[in-house]
PDB file of C-alpha atoms in Angstrom:
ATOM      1  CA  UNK F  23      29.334   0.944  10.157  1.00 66.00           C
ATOM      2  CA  UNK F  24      27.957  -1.570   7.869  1.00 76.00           C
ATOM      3  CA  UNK F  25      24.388  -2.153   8.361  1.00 91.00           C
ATOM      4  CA  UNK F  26      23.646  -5.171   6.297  1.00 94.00           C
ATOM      5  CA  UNK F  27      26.325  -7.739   6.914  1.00 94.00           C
ATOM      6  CA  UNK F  28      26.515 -11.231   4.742  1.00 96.00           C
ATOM      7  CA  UNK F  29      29.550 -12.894   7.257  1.00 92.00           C
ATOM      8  CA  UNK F  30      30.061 -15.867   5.000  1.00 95.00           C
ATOM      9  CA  UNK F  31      32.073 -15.060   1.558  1.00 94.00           C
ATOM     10  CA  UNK F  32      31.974 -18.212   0.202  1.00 96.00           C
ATOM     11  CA  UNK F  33      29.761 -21.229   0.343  1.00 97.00           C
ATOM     12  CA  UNK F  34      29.523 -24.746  -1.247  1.00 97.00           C
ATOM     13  CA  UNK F  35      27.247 -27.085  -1.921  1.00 98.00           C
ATOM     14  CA  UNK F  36      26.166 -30.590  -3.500  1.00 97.00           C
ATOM     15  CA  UNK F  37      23.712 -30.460  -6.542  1.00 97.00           C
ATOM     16  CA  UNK F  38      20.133 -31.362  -5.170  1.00 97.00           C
ATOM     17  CA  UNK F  39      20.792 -30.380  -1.469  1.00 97.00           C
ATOM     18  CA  UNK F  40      19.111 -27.070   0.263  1.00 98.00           C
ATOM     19  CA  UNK F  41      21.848 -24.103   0.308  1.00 98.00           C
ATOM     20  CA  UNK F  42      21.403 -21.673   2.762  1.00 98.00           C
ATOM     21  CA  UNK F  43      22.404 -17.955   2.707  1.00 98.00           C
ATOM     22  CA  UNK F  44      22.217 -15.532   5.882  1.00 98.00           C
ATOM     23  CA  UNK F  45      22.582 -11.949   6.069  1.00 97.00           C
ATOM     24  CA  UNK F  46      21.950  -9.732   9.300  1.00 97.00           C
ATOM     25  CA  UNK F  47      21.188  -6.147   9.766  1.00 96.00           C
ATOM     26  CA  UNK F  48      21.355  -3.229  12.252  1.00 93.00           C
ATOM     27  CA  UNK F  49      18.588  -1.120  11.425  1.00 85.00           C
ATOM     28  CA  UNK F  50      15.020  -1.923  13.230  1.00 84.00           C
ATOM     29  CA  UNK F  51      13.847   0.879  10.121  1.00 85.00           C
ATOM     30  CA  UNK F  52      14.386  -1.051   7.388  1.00 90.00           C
ATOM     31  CA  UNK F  53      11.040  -1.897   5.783  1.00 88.00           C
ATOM     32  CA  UNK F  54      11.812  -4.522   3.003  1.00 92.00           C
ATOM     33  CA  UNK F  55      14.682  -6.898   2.136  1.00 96.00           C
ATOM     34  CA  UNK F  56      15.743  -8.111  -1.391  1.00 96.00           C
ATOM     35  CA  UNK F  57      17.570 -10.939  -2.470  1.00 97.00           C
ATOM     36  CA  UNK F  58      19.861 -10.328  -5.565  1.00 97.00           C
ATOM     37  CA  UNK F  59      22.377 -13.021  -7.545  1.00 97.00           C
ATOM     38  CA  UNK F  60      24.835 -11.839  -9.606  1.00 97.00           C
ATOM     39  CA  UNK F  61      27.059 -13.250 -12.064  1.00 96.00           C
ATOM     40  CA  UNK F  62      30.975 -12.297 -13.084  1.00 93.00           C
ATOM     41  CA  UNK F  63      30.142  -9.482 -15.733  1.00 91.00           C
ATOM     42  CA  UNK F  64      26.539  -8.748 -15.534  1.00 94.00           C
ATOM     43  CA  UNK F  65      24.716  -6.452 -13.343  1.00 95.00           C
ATOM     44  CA  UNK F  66      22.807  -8.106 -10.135  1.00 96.00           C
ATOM     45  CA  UNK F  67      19.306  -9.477 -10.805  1.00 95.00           C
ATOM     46  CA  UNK F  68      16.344  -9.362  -8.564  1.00 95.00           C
ATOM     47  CA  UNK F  69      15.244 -12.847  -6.723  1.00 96.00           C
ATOM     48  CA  UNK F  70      13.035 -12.340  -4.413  1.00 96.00           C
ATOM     49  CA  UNK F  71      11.984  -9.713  -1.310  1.00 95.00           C
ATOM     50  CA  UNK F  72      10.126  -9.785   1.724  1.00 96.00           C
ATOM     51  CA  UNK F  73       7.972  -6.957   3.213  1.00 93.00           C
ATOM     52  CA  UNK F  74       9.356  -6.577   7.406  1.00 93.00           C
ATOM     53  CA  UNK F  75       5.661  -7.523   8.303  1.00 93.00           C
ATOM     54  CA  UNK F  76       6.299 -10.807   7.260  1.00 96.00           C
ATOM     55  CA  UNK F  77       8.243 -13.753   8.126  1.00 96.00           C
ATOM     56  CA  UNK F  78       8.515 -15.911   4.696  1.00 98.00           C
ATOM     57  CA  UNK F  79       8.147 -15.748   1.227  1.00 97.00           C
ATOM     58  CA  UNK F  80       8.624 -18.216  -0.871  1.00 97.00           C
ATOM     59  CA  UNK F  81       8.945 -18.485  -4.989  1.00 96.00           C
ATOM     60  CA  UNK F  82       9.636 -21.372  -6.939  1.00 97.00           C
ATOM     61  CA  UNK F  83      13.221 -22.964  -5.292  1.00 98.00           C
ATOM     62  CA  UNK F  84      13.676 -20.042  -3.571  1.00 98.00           C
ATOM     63  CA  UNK F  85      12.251 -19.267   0.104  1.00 98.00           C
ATOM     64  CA  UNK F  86      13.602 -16.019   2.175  1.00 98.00           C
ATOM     65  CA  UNK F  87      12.721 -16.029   5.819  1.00 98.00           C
ATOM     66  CA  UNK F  88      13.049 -13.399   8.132  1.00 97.00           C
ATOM     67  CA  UNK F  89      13.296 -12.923  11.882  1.00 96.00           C
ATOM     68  CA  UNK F  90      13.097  -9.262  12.870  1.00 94.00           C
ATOM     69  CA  UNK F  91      13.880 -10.201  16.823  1.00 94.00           C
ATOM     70  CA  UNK F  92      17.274 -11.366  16.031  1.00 96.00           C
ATOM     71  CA  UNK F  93      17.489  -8.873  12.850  1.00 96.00           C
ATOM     72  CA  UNK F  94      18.345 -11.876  10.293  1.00 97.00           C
ATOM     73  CA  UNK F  95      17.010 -13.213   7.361  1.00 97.00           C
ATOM     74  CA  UNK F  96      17.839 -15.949   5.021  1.00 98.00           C
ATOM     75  CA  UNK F  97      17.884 -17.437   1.719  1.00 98.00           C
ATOM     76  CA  UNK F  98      16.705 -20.706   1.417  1.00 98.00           C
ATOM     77  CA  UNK F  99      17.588 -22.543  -2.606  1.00 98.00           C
ATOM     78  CA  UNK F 100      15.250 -26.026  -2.650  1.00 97.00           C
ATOM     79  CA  UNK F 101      16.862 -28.248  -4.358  1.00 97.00           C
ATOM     80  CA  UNK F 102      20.372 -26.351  -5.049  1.00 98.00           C
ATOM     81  CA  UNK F 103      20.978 -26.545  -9.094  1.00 97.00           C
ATOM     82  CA  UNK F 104      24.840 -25.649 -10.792  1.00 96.00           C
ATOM     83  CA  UNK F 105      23.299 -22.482 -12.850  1.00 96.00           C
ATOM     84  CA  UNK F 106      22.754 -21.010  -9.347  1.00 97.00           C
ATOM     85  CA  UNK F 107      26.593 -20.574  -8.422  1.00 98.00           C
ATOM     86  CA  UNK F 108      26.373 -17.013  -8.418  1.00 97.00           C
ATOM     87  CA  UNK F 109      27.203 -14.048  -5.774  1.00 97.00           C
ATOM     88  CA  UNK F 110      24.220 -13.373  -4.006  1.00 98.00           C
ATOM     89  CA  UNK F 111      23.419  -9.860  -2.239  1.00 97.00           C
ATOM     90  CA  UNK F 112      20.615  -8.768   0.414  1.00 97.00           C
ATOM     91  CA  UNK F 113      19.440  -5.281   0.461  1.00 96.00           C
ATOM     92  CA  UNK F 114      17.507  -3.544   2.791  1.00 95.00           C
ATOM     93  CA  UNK F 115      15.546  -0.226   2.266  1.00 91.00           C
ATOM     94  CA  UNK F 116      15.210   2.626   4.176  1.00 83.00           C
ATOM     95  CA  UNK F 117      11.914   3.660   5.260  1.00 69.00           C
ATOM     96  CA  UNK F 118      12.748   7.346   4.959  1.00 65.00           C
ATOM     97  CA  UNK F 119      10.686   7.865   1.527  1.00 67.00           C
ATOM     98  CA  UNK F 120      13.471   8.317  -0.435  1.00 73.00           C
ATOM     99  CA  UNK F 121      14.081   4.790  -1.470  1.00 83.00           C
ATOM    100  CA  UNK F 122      17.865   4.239  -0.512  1.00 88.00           C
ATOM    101  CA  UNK F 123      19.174   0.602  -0.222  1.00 92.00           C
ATOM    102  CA  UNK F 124      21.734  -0.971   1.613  1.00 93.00           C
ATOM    103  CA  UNK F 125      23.519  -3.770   0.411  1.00 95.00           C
ATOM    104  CA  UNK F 126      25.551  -6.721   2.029  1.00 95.00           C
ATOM    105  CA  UNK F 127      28.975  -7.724   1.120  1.00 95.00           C
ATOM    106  CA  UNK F 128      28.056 -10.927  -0.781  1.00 96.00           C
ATOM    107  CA  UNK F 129      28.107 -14.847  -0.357  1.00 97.00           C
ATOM    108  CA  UNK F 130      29.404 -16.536  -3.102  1.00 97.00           C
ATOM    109  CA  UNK F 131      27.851 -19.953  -3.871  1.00 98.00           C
ATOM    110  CA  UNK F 132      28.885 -22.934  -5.887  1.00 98.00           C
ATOM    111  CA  UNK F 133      26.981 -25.980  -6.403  1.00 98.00           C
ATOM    112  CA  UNK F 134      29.284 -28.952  -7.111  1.00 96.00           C
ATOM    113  CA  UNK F 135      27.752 -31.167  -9.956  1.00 91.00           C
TER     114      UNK F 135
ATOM    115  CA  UNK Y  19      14.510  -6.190 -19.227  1.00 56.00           C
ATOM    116  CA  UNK Y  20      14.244  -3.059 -17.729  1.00 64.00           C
ATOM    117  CA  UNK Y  21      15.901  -1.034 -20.675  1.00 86.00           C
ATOM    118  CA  UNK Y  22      18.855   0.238 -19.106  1.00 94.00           C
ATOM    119  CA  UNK Y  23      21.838   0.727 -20.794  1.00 96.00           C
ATOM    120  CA  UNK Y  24      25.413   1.864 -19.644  1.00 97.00           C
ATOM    121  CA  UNK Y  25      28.290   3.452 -21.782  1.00 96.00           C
ATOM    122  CA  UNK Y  26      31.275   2.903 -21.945  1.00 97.00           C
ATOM    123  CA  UNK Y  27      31.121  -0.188 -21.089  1.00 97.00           C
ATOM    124  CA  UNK Y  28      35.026  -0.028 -20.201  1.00 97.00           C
ATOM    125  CA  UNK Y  29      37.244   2.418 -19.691  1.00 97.00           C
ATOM    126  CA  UNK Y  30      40.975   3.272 -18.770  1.00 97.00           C
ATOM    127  CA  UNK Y  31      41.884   6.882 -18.090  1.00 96.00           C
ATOM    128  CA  UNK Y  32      44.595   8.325 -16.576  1.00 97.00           C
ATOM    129  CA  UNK Y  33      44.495  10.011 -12.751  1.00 97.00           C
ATOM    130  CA  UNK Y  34      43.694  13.216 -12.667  1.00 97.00           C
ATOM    131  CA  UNK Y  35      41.901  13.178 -15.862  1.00 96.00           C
ATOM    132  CA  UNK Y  36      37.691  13.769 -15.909  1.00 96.00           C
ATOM    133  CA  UNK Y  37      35.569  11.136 -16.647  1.00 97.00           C
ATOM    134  CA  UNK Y  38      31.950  10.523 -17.130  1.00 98.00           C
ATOM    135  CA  UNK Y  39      29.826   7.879 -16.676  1.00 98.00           C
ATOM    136  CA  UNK Y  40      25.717   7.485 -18.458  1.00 98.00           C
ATOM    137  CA  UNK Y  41      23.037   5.320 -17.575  1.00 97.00           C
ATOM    138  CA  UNK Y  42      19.991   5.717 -19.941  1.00 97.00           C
ATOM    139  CA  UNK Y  43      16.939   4.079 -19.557  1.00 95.00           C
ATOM    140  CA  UNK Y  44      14.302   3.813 -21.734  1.00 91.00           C
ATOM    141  CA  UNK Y  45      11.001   2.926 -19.607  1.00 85.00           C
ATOM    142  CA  UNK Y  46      10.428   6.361 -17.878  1.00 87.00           C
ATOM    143  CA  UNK Y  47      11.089   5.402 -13.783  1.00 90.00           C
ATOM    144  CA  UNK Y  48      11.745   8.363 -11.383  1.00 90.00           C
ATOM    145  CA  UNK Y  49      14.408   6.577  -9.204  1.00 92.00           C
ATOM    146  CA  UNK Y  50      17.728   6.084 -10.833  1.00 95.00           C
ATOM    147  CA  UNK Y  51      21.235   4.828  -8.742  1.00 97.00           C
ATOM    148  CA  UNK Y  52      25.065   4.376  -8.982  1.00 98.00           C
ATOM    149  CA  UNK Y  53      26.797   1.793  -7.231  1.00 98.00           C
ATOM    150  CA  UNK Y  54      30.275   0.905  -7.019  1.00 97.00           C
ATOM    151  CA  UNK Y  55      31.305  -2.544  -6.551  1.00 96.00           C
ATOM    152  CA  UNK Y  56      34.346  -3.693  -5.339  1.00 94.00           C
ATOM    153  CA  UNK Y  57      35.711  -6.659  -3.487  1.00 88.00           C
ATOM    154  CA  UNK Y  58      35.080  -7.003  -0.071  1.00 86.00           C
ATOM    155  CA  UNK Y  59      32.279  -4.130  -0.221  1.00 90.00           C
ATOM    156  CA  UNK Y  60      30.175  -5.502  -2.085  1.00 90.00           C
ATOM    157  CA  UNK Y  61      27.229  -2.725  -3.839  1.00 95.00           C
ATOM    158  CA  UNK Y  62      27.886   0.639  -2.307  1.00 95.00           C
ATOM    159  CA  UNK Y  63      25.555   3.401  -3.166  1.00 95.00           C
ATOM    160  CA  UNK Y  64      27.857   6.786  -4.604  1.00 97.00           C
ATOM    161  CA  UNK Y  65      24.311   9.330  -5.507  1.00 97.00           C
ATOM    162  CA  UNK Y  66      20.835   8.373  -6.500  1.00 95.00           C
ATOM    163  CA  UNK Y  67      17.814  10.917  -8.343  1.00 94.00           C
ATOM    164  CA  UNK Y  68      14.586  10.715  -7.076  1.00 91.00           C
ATOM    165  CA  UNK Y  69      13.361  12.994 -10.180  1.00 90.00           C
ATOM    166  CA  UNK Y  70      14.861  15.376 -13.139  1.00 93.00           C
ATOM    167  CA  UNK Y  71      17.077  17.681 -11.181  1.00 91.00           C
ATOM    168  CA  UNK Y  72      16.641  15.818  -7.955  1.00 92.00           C
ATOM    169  CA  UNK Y  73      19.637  14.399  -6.734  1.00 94.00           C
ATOM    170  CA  UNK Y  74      21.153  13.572  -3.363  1.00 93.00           C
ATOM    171  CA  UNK Y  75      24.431  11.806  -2.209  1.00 94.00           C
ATOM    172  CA  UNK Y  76      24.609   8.035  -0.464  1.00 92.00           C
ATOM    173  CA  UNK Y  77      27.611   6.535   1.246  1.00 91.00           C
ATOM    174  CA  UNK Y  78      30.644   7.312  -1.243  1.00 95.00           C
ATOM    175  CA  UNK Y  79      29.783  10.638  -2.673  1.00 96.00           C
ATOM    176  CA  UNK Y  80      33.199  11.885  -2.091  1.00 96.00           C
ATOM    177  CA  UNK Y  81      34.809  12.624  -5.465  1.00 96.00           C
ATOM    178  CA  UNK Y  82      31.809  11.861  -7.654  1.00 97.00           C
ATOM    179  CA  UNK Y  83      29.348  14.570  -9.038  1.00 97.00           C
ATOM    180  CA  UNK Y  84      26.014  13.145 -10.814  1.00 97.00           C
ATOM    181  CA  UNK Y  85      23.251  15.238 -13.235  1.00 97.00           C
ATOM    182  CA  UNK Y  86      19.995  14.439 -14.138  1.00 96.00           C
ATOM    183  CA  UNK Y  87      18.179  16.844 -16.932  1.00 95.00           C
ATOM    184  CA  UNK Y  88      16.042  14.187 -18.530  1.00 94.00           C
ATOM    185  CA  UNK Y  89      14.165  11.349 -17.009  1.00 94.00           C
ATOM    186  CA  UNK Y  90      16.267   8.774 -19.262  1.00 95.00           C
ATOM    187  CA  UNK Y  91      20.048  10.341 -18.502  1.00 97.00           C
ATOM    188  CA  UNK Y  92      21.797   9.848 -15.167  1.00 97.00           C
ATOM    189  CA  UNK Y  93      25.711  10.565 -15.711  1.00 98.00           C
ATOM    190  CA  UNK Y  94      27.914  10.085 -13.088  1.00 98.00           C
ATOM    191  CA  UNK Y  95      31.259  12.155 -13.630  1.00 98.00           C
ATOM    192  CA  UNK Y  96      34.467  11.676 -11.669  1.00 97.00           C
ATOM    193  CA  UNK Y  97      35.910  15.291 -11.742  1.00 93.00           C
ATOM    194  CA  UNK Y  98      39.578  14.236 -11.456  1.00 96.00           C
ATOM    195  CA  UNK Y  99      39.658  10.233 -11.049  1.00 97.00           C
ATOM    196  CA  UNK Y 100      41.982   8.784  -8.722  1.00 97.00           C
ATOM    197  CA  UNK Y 101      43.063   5.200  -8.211  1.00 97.00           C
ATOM    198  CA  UNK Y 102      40.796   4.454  -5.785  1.00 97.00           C
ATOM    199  CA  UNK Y 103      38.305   4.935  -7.894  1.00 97.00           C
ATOM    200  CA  UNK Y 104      39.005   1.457  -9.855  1.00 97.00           C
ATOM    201  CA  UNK Y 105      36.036  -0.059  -9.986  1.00 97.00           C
ATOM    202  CA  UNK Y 106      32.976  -1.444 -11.595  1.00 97.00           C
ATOM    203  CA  UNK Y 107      30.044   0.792 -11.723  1.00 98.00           C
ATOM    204  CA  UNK Y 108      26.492  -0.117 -11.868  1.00 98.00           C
ATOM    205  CA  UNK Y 109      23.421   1.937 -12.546  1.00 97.00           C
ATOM    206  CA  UNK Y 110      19.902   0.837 -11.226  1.00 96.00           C
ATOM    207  CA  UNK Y 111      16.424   1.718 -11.302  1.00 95.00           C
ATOM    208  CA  UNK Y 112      13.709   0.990  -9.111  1.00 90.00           C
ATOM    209  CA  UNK Y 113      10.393  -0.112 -10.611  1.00 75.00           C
ATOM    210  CA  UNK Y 114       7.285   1.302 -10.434  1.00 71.00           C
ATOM    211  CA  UNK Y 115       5.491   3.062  -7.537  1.00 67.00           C
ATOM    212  CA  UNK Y 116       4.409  -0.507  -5.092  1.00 71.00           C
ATOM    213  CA  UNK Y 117       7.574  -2.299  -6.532  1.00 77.00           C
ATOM    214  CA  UNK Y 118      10.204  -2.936  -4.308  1.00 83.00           C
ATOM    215  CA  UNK Y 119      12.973  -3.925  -6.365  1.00 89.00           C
ATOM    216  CA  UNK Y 120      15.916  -2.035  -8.659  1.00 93.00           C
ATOM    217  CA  UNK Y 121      16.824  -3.339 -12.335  1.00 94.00           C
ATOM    218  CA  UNK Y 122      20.621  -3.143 -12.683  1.00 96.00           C
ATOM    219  CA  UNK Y 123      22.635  -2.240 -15.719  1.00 96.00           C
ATOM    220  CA  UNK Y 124      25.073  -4.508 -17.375  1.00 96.00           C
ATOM    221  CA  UNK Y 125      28.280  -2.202 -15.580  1.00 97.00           C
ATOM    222  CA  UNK Y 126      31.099  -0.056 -16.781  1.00 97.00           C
ATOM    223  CA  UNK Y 127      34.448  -1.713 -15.479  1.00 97.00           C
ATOM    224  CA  UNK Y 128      36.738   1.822 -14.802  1.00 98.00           C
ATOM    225  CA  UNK Y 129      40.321   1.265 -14.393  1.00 97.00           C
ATOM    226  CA  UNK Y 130      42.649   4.420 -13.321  1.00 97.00           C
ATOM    227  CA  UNK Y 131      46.132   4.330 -14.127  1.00 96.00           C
TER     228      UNK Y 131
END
């Protein structure tokens, strides 16, 4: 039973223009959400997170927004750039107190130059 | 740079044979992981430590042992590796106690012939 599910592999988009990554979950538990990118050959790299008592955060380009009715949140990149063709993964954490984390399948993003 | 270092960094052993995996980390944080990733799956959580001798299993345990005796040392061992257990392995740590996210490892890619 996945509980975090990314449903789009692969995405592209043009240079400048907003991308838009969406992951949904299963678990009402799950107390924060992380956005990760990865590239081919390195280990993922934090981006940004948002508490579940929230409903946006925002850093720099990057904006995650979350809707706990419909158990979705997104990944908003202002204006899209080519370094950020990357894999990206969302995480959730438990709330249990042992700090486990459940990751999505990945969207893959390329911005065309 | 959270200090974490993985080795090997590649490896091809044969099935059947034992192999072991260490993450090291050099800044002192309680929580250690090991993901596998592989196509499709995306990060999927095999054990985590919460603490020096304080281990428990996540959604892939099955086949893979871990050990913890020093803060800084997480191995993961594969007691007779299979085929199925081609991957690419990741350690992580999560920061410090109020900080949500995990620091990843660079990865050891394991092939199984």
């Amino acid at each position: 039973d996945q509980q975090v599910k990314q449903n789009s592999p692969s995405l592209s988009v043009q240079e400048g223009r907003i991308s838009i990554l969406n992951c949904d979950y299963t678990n009402s538990m799950f107390d924060y959400f992380l956005w990760y990118k990865k590239y081919p050959a390195e280990g993922p790299t934090f981006l940004i997170s948002i508490s579940s008592i929230k409903d946006k955060n925002e850093d720099g380009r990057f904006t995650v927004f979350l809707n706990k009715s419909a158990k979705h949140l997104s990944l908003h990149i202002v204006p899209s750039q080519p370094g950020d063709s990357a894999v990206y993964f969302c995480a959730a954490q438990t709330t249990s107190g042992t700090y486990k984390y459940i990751f999505g399948t990945g969207t893959r993003l390329k911005v065309l130059a | 740079d959270a200090g974490i270092t993985q080795s090997p960094r590649h490896k091809v052993t044969e099935t059947g044979t034992p192999v072991t995996l260490r993450c090291h980390q050099t800044e002192n944080h309680r929580y250690m992981y090991w993901y596998r990733q592989d196509p499709g799956h995306g990060l999927r959580l095999i054990h985590y430590s919460y603490g020096v001798k304080d281990t428990d299993k996540g959604e892939v345990s099955d086949g893979y042992s871990v050990s913890r005796s020093k803060t800084e040392d997480f191995l993961l061992t594969l007691e007779s590796a299979t085929s199925s257990q081609t991957s690419v392995y990741f350690c992580a740590i999560r920061g410090l106690a109020g900080v949500h996210e995990q620091y990843f490892g660079p990865g050891t890619r394991l092939t199984v012939t």
